[in-house]
PDB file of C-alpha atoms in Angstrom:
ATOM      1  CA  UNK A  77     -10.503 -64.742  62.141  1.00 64.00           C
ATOM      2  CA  UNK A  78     -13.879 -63.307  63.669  1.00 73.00           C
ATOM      3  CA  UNK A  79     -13.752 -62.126  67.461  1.00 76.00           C
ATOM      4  CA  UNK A  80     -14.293 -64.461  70.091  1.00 85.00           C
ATOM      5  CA  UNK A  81     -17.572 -64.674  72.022  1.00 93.00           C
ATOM      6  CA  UNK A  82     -17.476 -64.827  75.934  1.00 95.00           C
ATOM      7  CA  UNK A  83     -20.366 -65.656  78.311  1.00 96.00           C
ATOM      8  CA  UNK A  84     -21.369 -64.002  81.714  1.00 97.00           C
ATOM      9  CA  UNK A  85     -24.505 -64.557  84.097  1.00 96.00           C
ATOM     10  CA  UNK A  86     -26.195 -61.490  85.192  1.00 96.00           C
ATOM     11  CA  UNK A  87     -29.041 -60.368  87.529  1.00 95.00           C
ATOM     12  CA  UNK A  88     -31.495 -57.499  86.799  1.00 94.00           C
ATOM     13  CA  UNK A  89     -31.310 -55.159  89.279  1.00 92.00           C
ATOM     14  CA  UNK A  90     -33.787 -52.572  90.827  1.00 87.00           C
ATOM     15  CA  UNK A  91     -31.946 -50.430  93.362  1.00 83.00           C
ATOM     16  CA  UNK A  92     -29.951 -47.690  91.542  1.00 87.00           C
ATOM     17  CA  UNK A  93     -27.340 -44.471  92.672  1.00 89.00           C
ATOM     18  CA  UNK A  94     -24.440 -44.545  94.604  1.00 89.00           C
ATOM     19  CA  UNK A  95     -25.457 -46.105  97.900  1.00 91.00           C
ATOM     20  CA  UNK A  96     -27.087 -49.087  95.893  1.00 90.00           C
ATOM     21  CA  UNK A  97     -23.971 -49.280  94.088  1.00 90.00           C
ATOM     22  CA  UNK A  98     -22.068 -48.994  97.430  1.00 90.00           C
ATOM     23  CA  UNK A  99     -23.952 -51.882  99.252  1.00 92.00           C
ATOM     24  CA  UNK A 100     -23.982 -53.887  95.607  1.00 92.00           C
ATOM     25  CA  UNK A 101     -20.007 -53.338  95.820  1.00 92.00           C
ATOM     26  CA  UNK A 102     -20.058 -54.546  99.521  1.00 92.00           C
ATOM     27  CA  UNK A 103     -21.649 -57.794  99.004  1.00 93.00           C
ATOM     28  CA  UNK A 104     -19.489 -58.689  96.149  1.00 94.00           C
ATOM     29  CA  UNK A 105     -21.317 -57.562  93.113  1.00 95.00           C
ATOM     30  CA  UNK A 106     -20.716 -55.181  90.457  1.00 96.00           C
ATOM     31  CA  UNK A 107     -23.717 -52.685  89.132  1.00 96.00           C
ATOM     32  CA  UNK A 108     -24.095 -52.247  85.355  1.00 96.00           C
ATOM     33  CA  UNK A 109     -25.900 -50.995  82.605  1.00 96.00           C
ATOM     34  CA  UNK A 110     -27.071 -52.601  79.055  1.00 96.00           C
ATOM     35  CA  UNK A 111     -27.778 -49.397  76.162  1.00 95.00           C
ATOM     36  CA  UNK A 112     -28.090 -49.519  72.502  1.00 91.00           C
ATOM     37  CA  UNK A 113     -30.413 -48.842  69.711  1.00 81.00           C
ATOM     38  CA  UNK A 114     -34.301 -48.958  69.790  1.00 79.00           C
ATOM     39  CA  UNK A 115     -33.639 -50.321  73.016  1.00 81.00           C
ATOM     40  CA  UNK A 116     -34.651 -49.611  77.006  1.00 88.00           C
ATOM     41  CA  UNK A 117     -31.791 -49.487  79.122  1.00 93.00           C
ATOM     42  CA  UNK A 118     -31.398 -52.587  81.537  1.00 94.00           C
ATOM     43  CA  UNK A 119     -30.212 -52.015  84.949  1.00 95.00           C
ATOM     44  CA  UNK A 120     -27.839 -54.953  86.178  1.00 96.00           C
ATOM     45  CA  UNK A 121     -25.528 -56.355  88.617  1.00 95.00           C
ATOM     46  CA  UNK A 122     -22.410 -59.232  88.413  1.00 97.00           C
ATOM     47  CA  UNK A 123     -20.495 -61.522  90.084  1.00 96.00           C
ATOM     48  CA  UNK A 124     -17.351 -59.319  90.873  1.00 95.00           C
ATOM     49  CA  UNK A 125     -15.240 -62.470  90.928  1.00 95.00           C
ATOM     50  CA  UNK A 126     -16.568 -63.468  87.559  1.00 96.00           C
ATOM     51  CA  UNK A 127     -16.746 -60.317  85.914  1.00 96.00           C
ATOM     52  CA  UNK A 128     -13.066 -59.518  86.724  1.00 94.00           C
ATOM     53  CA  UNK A 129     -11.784 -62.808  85.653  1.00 95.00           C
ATOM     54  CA  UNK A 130     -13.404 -62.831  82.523  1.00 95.00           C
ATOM     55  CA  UNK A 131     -12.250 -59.400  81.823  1.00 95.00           C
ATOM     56  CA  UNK A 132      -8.639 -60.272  82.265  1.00 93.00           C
ATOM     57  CA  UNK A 133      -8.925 -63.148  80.013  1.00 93.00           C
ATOM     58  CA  UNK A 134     -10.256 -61.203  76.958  1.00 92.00           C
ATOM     59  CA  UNK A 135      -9.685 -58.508  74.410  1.00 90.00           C
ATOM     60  CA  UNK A 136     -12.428 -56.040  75.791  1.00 90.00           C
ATOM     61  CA  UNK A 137     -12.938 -53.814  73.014  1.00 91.00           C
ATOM     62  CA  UNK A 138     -13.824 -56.127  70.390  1.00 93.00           C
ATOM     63  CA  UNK A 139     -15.271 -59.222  72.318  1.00 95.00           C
ATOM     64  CA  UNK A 140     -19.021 -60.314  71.831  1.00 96.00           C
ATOM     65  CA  UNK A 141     -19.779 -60.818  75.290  1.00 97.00           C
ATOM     66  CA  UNK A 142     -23.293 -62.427  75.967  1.00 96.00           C
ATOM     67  CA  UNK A 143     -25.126 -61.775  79.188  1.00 96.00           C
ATOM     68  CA  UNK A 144     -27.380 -64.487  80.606  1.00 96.00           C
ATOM     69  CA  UNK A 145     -30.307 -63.472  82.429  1.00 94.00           C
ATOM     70  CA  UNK A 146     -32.873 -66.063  83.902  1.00 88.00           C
ATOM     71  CA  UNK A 147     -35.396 -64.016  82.998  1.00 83.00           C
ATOM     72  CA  UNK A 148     -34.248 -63.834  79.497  1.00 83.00           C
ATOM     73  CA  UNK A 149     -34.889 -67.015  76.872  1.00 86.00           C
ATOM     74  CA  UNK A 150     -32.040 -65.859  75.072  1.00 90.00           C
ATOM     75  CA  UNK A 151     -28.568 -64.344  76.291  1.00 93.00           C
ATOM     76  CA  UNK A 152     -27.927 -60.639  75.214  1.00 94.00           C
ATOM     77  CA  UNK A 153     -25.190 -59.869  73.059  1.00 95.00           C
ATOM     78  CA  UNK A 154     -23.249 -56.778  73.783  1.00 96.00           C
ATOM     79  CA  UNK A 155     -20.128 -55.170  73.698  1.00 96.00           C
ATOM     80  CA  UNK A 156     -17.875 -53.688  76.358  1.00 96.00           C
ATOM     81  CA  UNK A 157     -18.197 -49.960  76.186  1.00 95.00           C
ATOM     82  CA  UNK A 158     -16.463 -49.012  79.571  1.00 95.00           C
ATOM     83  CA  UNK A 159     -15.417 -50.478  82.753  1.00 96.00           C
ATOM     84  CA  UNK A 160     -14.976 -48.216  85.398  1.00 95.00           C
ATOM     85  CA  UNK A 161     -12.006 -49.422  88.384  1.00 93.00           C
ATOM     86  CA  UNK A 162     -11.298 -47.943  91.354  1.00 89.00           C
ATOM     87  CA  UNK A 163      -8.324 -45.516  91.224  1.00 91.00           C
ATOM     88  CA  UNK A 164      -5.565 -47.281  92.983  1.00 88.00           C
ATOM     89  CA  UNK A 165      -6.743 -50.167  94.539  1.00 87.00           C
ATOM     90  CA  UNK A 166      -8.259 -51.884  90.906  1.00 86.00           C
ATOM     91  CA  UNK A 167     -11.270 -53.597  91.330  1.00 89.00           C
ATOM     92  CA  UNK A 168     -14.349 -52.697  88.765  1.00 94.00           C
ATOM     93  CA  UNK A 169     -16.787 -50.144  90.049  1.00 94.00           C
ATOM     94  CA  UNK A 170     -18.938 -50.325  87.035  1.00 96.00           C
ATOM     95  CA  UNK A 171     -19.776 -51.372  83.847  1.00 97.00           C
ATOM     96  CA  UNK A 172     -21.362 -50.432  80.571  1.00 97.00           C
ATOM     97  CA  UNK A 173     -22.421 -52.738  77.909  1.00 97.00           C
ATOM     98  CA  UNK A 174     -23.416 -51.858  74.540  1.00 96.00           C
ATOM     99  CA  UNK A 175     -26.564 -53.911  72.653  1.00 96.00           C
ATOM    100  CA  UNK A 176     -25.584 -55.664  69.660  1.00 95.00           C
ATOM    101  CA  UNK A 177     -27.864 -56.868  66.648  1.00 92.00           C
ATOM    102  CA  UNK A 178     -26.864 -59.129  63.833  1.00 90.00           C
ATOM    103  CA  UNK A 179     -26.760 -57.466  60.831  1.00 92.00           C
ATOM    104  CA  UNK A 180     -26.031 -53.842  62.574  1.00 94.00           C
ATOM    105  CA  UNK A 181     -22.506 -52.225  62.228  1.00 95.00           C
ATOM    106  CA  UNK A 182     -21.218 -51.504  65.572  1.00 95.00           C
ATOM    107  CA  UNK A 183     -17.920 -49.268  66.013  1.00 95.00           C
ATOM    108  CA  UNK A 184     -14.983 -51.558  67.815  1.00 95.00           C
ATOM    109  CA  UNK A 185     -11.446 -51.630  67.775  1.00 95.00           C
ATOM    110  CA  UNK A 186      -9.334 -54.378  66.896  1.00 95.00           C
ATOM    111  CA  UNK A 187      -6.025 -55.285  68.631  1.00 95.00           C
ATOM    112  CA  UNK A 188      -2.810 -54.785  65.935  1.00 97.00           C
ATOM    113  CA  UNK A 189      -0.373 -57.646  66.265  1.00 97.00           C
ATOM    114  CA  UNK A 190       3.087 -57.820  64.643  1.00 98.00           C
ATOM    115  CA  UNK A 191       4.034 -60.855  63.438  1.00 98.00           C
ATOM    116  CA  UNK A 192       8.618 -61.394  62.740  1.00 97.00           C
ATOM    117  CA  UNK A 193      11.338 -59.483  63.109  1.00 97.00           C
ATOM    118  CA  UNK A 194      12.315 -57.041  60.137  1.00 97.00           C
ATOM    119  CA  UNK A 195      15.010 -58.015  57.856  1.00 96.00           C
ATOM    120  CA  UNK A 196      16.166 -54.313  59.136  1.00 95.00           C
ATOM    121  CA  UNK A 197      16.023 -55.270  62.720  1.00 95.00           C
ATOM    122  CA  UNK A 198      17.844 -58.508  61.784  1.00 94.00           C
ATOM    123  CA  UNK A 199      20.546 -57.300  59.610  1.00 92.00           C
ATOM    124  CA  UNK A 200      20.460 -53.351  59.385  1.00 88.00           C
ATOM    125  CA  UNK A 201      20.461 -52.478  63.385  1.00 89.00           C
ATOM    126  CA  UNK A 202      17.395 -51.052  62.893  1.00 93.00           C
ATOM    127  CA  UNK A 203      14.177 -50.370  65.550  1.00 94.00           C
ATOM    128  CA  UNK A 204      10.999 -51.741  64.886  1.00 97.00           C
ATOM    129  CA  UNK A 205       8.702 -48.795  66.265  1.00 96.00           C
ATOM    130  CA  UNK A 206       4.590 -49.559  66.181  1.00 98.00           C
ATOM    131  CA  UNK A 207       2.593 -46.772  66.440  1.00 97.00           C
ATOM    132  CA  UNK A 208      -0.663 -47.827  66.096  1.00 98.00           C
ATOM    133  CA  UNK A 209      -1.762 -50.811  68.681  1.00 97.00           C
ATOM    134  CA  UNK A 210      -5.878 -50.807  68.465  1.00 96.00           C
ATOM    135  CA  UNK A 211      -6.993 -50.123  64.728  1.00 97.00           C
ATOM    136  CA  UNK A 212     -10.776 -48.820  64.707  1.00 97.00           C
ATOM    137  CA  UNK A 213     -13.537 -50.006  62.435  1.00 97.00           C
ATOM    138  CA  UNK A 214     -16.757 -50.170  61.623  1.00 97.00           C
ATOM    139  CA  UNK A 215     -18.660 -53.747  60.578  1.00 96.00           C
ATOM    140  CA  UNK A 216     -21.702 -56.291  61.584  1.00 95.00           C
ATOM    141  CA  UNK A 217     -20.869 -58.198  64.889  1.00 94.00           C
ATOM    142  CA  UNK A 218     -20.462 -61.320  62.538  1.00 92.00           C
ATOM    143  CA  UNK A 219     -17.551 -59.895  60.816  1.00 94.00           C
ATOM    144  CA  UNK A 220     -15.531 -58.238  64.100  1.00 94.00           C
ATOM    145  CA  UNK A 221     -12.111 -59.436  63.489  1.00 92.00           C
ATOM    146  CA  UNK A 222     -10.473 -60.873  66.728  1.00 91.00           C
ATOM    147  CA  UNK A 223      -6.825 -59.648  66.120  1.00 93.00           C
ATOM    148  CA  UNK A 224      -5.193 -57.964  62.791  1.00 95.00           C
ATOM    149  CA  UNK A 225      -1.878 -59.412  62.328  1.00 96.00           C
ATOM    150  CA  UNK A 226       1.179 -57.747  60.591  1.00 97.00           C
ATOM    151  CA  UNK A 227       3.861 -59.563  58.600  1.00 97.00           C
ATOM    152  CA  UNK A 228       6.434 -57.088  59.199  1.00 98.00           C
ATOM    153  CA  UNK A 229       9.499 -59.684  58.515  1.00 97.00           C
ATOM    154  CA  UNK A 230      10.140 -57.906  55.366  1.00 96.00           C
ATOM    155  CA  UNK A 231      10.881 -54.680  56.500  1.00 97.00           C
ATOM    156  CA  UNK A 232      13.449 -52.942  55.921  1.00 96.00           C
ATOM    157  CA  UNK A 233      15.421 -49.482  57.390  1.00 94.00           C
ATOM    158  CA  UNK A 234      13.341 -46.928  56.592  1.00 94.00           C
ATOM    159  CA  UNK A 235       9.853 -48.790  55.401  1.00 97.00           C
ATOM    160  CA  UNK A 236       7.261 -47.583  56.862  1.00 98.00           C
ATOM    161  CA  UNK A 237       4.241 -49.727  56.822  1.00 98.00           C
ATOM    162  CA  UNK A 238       0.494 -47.605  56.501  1.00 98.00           C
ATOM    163  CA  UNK A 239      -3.221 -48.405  57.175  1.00 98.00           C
ATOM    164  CA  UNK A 240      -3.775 -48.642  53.456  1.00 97.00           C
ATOM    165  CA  UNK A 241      -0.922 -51.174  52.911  1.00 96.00           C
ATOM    166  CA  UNK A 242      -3.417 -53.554  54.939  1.00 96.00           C
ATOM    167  CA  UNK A 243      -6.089 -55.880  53.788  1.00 92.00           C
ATOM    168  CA  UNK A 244      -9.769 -56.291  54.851  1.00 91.00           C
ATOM    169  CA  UNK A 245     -12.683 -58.730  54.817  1.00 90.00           C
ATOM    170  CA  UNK A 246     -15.704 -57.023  52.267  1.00 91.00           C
ATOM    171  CA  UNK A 247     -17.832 -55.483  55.089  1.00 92.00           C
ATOM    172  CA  UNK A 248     -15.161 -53.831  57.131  1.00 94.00           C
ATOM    173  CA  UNK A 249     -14.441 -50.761  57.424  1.00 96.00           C
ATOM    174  CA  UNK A 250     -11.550 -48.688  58.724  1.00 97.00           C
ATOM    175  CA  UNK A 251     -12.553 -45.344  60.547  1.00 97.00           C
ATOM    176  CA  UNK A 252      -9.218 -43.365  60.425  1.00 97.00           C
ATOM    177  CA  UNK A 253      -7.216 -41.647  57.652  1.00 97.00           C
ATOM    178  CA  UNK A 254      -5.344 -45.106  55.323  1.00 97.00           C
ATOM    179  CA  UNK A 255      -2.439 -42.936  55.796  1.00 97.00           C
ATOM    180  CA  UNK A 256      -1.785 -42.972  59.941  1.00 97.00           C
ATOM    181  CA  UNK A 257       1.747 -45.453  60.504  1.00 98.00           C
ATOM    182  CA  UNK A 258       0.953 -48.574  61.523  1.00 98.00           C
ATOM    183  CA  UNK A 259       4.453 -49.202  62.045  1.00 98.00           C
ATOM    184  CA  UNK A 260       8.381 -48.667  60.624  1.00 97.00           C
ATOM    185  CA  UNK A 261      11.734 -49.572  61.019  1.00 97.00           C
ATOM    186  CA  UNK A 262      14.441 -46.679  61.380  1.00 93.00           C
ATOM    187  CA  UNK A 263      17.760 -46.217  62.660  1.00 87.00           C
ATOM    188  CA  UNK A 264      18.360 -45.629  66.245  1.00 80.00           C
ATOM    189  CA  UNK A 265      18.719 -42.125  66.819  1.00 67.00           C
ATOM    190  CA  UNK A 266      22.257 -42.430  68.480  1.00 57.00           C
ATOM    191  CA  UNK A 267      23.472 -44.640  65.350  1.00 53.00           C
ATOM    192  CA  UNK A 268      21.936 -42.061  63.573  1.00 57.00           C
ATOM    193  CA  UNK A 269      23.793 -38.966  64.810  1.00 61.00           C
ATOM    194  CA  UNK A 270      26.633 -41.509  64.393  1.00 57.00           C
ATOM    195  CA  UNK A 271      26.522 -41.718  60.845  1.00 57.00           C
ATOM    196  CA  UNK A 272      25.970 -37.757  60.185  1.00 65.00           C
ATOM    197  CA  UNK A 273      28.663 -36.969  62.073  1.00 64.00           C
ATOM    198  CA  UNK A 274      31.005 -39.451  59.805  1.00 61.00           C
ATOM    199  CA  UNK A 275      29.420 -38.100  57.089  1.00 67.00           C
ATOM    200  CA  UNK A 276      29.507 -34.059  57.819  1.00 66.00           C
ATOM    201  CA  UNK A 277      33.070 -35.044  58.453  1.00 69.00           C
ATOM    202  CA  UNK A 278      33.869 -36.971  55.134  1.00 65.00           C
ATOM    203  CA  UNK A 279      32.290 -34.053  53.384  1.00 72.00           C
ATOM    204  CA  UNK A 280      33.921 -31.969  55.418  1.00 65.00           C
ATOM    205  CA  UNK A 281      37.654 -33.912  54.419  1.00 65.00           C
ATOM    206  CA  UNK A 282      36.509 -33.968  50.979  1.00 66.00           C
ATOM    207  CA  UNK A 283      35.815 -30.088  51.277  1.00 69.00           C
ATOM    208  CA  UNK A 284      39.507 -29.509  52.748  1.00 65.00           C
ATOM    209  CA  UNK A 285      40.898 -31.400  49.683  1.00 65.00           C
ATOM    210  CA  UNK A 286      38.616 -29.778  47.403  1.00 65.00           C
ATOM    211  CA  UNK A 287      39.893 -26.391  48.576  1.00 65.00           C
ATOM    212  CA  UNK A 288      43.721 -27.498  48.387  1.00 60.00           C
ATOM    213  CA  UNK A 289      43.424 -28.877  44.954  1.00 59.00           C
ATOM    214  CA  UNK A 290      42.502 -25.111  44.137  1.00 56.00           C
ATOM    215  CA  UNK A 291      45.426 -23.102  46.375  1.00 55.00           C
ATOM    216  CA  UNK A 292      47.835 -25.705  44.868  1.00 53.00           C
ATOM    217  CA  UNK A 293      46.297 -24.466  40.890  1.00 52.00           C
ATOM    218  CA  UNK A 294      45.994 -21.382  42.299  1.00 51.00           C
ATOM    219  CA  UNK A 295      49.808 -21.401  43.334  1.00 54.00           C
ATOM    220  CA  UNK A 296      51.101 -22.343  40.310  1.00 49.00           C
ATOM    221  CA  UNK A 297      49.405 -20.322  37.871  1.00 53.00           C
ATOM    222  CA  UNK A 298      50.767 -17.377  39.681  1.00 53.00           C
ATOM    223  CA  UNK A 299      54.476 -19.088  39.188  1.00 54.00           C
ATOM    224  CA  UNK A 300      53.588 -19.766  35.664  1.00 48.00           C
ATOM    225  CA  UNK A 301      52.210 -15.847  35.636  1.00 52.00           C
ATOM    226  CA  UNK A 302      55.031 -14.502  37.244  1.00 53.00           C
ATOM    227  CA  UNK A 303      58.151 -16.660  34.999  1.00 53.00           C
ATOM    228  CA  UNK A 304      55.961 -15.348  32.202  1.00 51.00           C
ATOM    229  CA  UNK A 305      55.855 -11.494  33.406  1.00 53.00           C
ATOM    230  CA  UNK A 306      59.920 -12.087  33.699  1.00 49.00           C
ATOM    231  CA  UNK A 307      60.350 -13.120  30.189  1.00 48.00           C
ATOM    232  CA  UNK A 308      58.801 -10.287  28.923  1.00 51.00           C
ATOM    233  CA  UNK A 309      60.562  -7.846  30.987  1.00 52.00           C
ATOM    234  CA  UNK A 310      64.000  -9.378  29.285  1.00 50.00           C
ATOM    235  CA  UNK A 311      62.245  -9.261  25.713  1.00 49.00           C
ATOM    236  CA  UNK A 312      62.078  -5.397  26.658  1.00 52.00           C
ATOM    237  CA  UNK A 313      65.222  -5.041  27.820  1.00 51.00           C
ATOM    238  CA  UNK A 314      66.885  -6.481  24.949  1.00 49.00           C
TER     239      UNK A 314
END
């Protein structure tokens, strides 16, 4: 399934530097930028209402969004490279799109979802742990995957499920080692030190046993040694 493409209207804007940006803020609009290859940098402003809507209603990192501009015959498509939000109270300061072409690869990263529950969640008491939640990659905007999902219903206690054990359109490419986790299934730690300790202790017991097994040999060699040493003392004395 290939990403999802959002729309947003945007104004070009002249003014630029942090009392433009202050005043922009202050009337309800958000400043930001549009970059990319072989291409000038536009200088633009948003809706703040509909930027921050949209933006809560989509995966950032790997939607197409398209910018309208009135003076444009043709929306831009870009990608969300960073939104900037105020520290504590949460509303966007700023925002930088990247320029998309067709047919040009474009770095993203793609939302990992895990589909079931693992036979050794189910049945073992196991803990489903995923490790890796956005997967980076490299392909052309046509081919940006909107989510990867991961069967994991199969899993057992102790599988561990890696980026190589997952399969790709032709075209896409993965940007990290195939051997990072994606995700695995282990035994909780405290059932864990659980089941040493019963088994330190049955080796333990079986140690013990072990050891009395050889006193109790030991023991009676020495009577069979000793009745033996008293025979032969009689054989002498006779």
């Amino acid at each position: 399934m290939t990403a999802t493409t959002a729309t947003l209207k945007a104004e070009p804007r002249e003014a630029t530097g942090k009392g433009a940006a202050r005043k922009m803020r202050q009337a309800g609009e958000v400043p930001a930028v549009v970059y990319g290859r072989d291409a000038d940098t536009l200088h633009l402003k948003l809706n703040t209402h509909d930027a921050d809507h949209l933006f809560r209603q989509i995966s950032v990192d790997n939607t197409i969004v398209e910018l309208e501009l009135e003076s444009e015959k043709e929306a831009i498509q870009t990608l969300v490279r960073e939104i900037q939000t105020h520290p504590w109270k949460g509303h966007i300061l700023h925002v930088d799109f990247y320029r998309i072409q067709a047919g040009v690869e474009v770095d993203i990263e793609v939302p990992v979802h895990l589909v079931g529950t693992p036979i050794g969640v189910k049945m073992e008491g196991g803990v489903l742990e995923q490790v890796i939640h956005d997967l980076p990659m490299r392909c052309i905007p046509s081919k940006i995957p909107e989510v990867i999902e991961v069967d994991v219903s199969g899993m057992e206690v102790n599988d561990v499920l890696h980026v190589s054990d997952l399969q790709f359109d032709e075209g896409v490419e993965v940007t990290i080692s195939l051997e990072r986790t994606i995700c695995s299934v282990s035994v909780p730690r405290a059932l864990d030190e659980i089941l040493e300790a019963d088994e330190e202790e049955a080796l333990e017991a079986a140690e013990a046993a072990a050891e009395g097994e050889e006193g109790t040999e030991g023991d009676a060699e020495g009577d069979a040694e000793g009745e033996g040493d008293a025979a032969d003392d009689k054989g002498d004395e006779g």
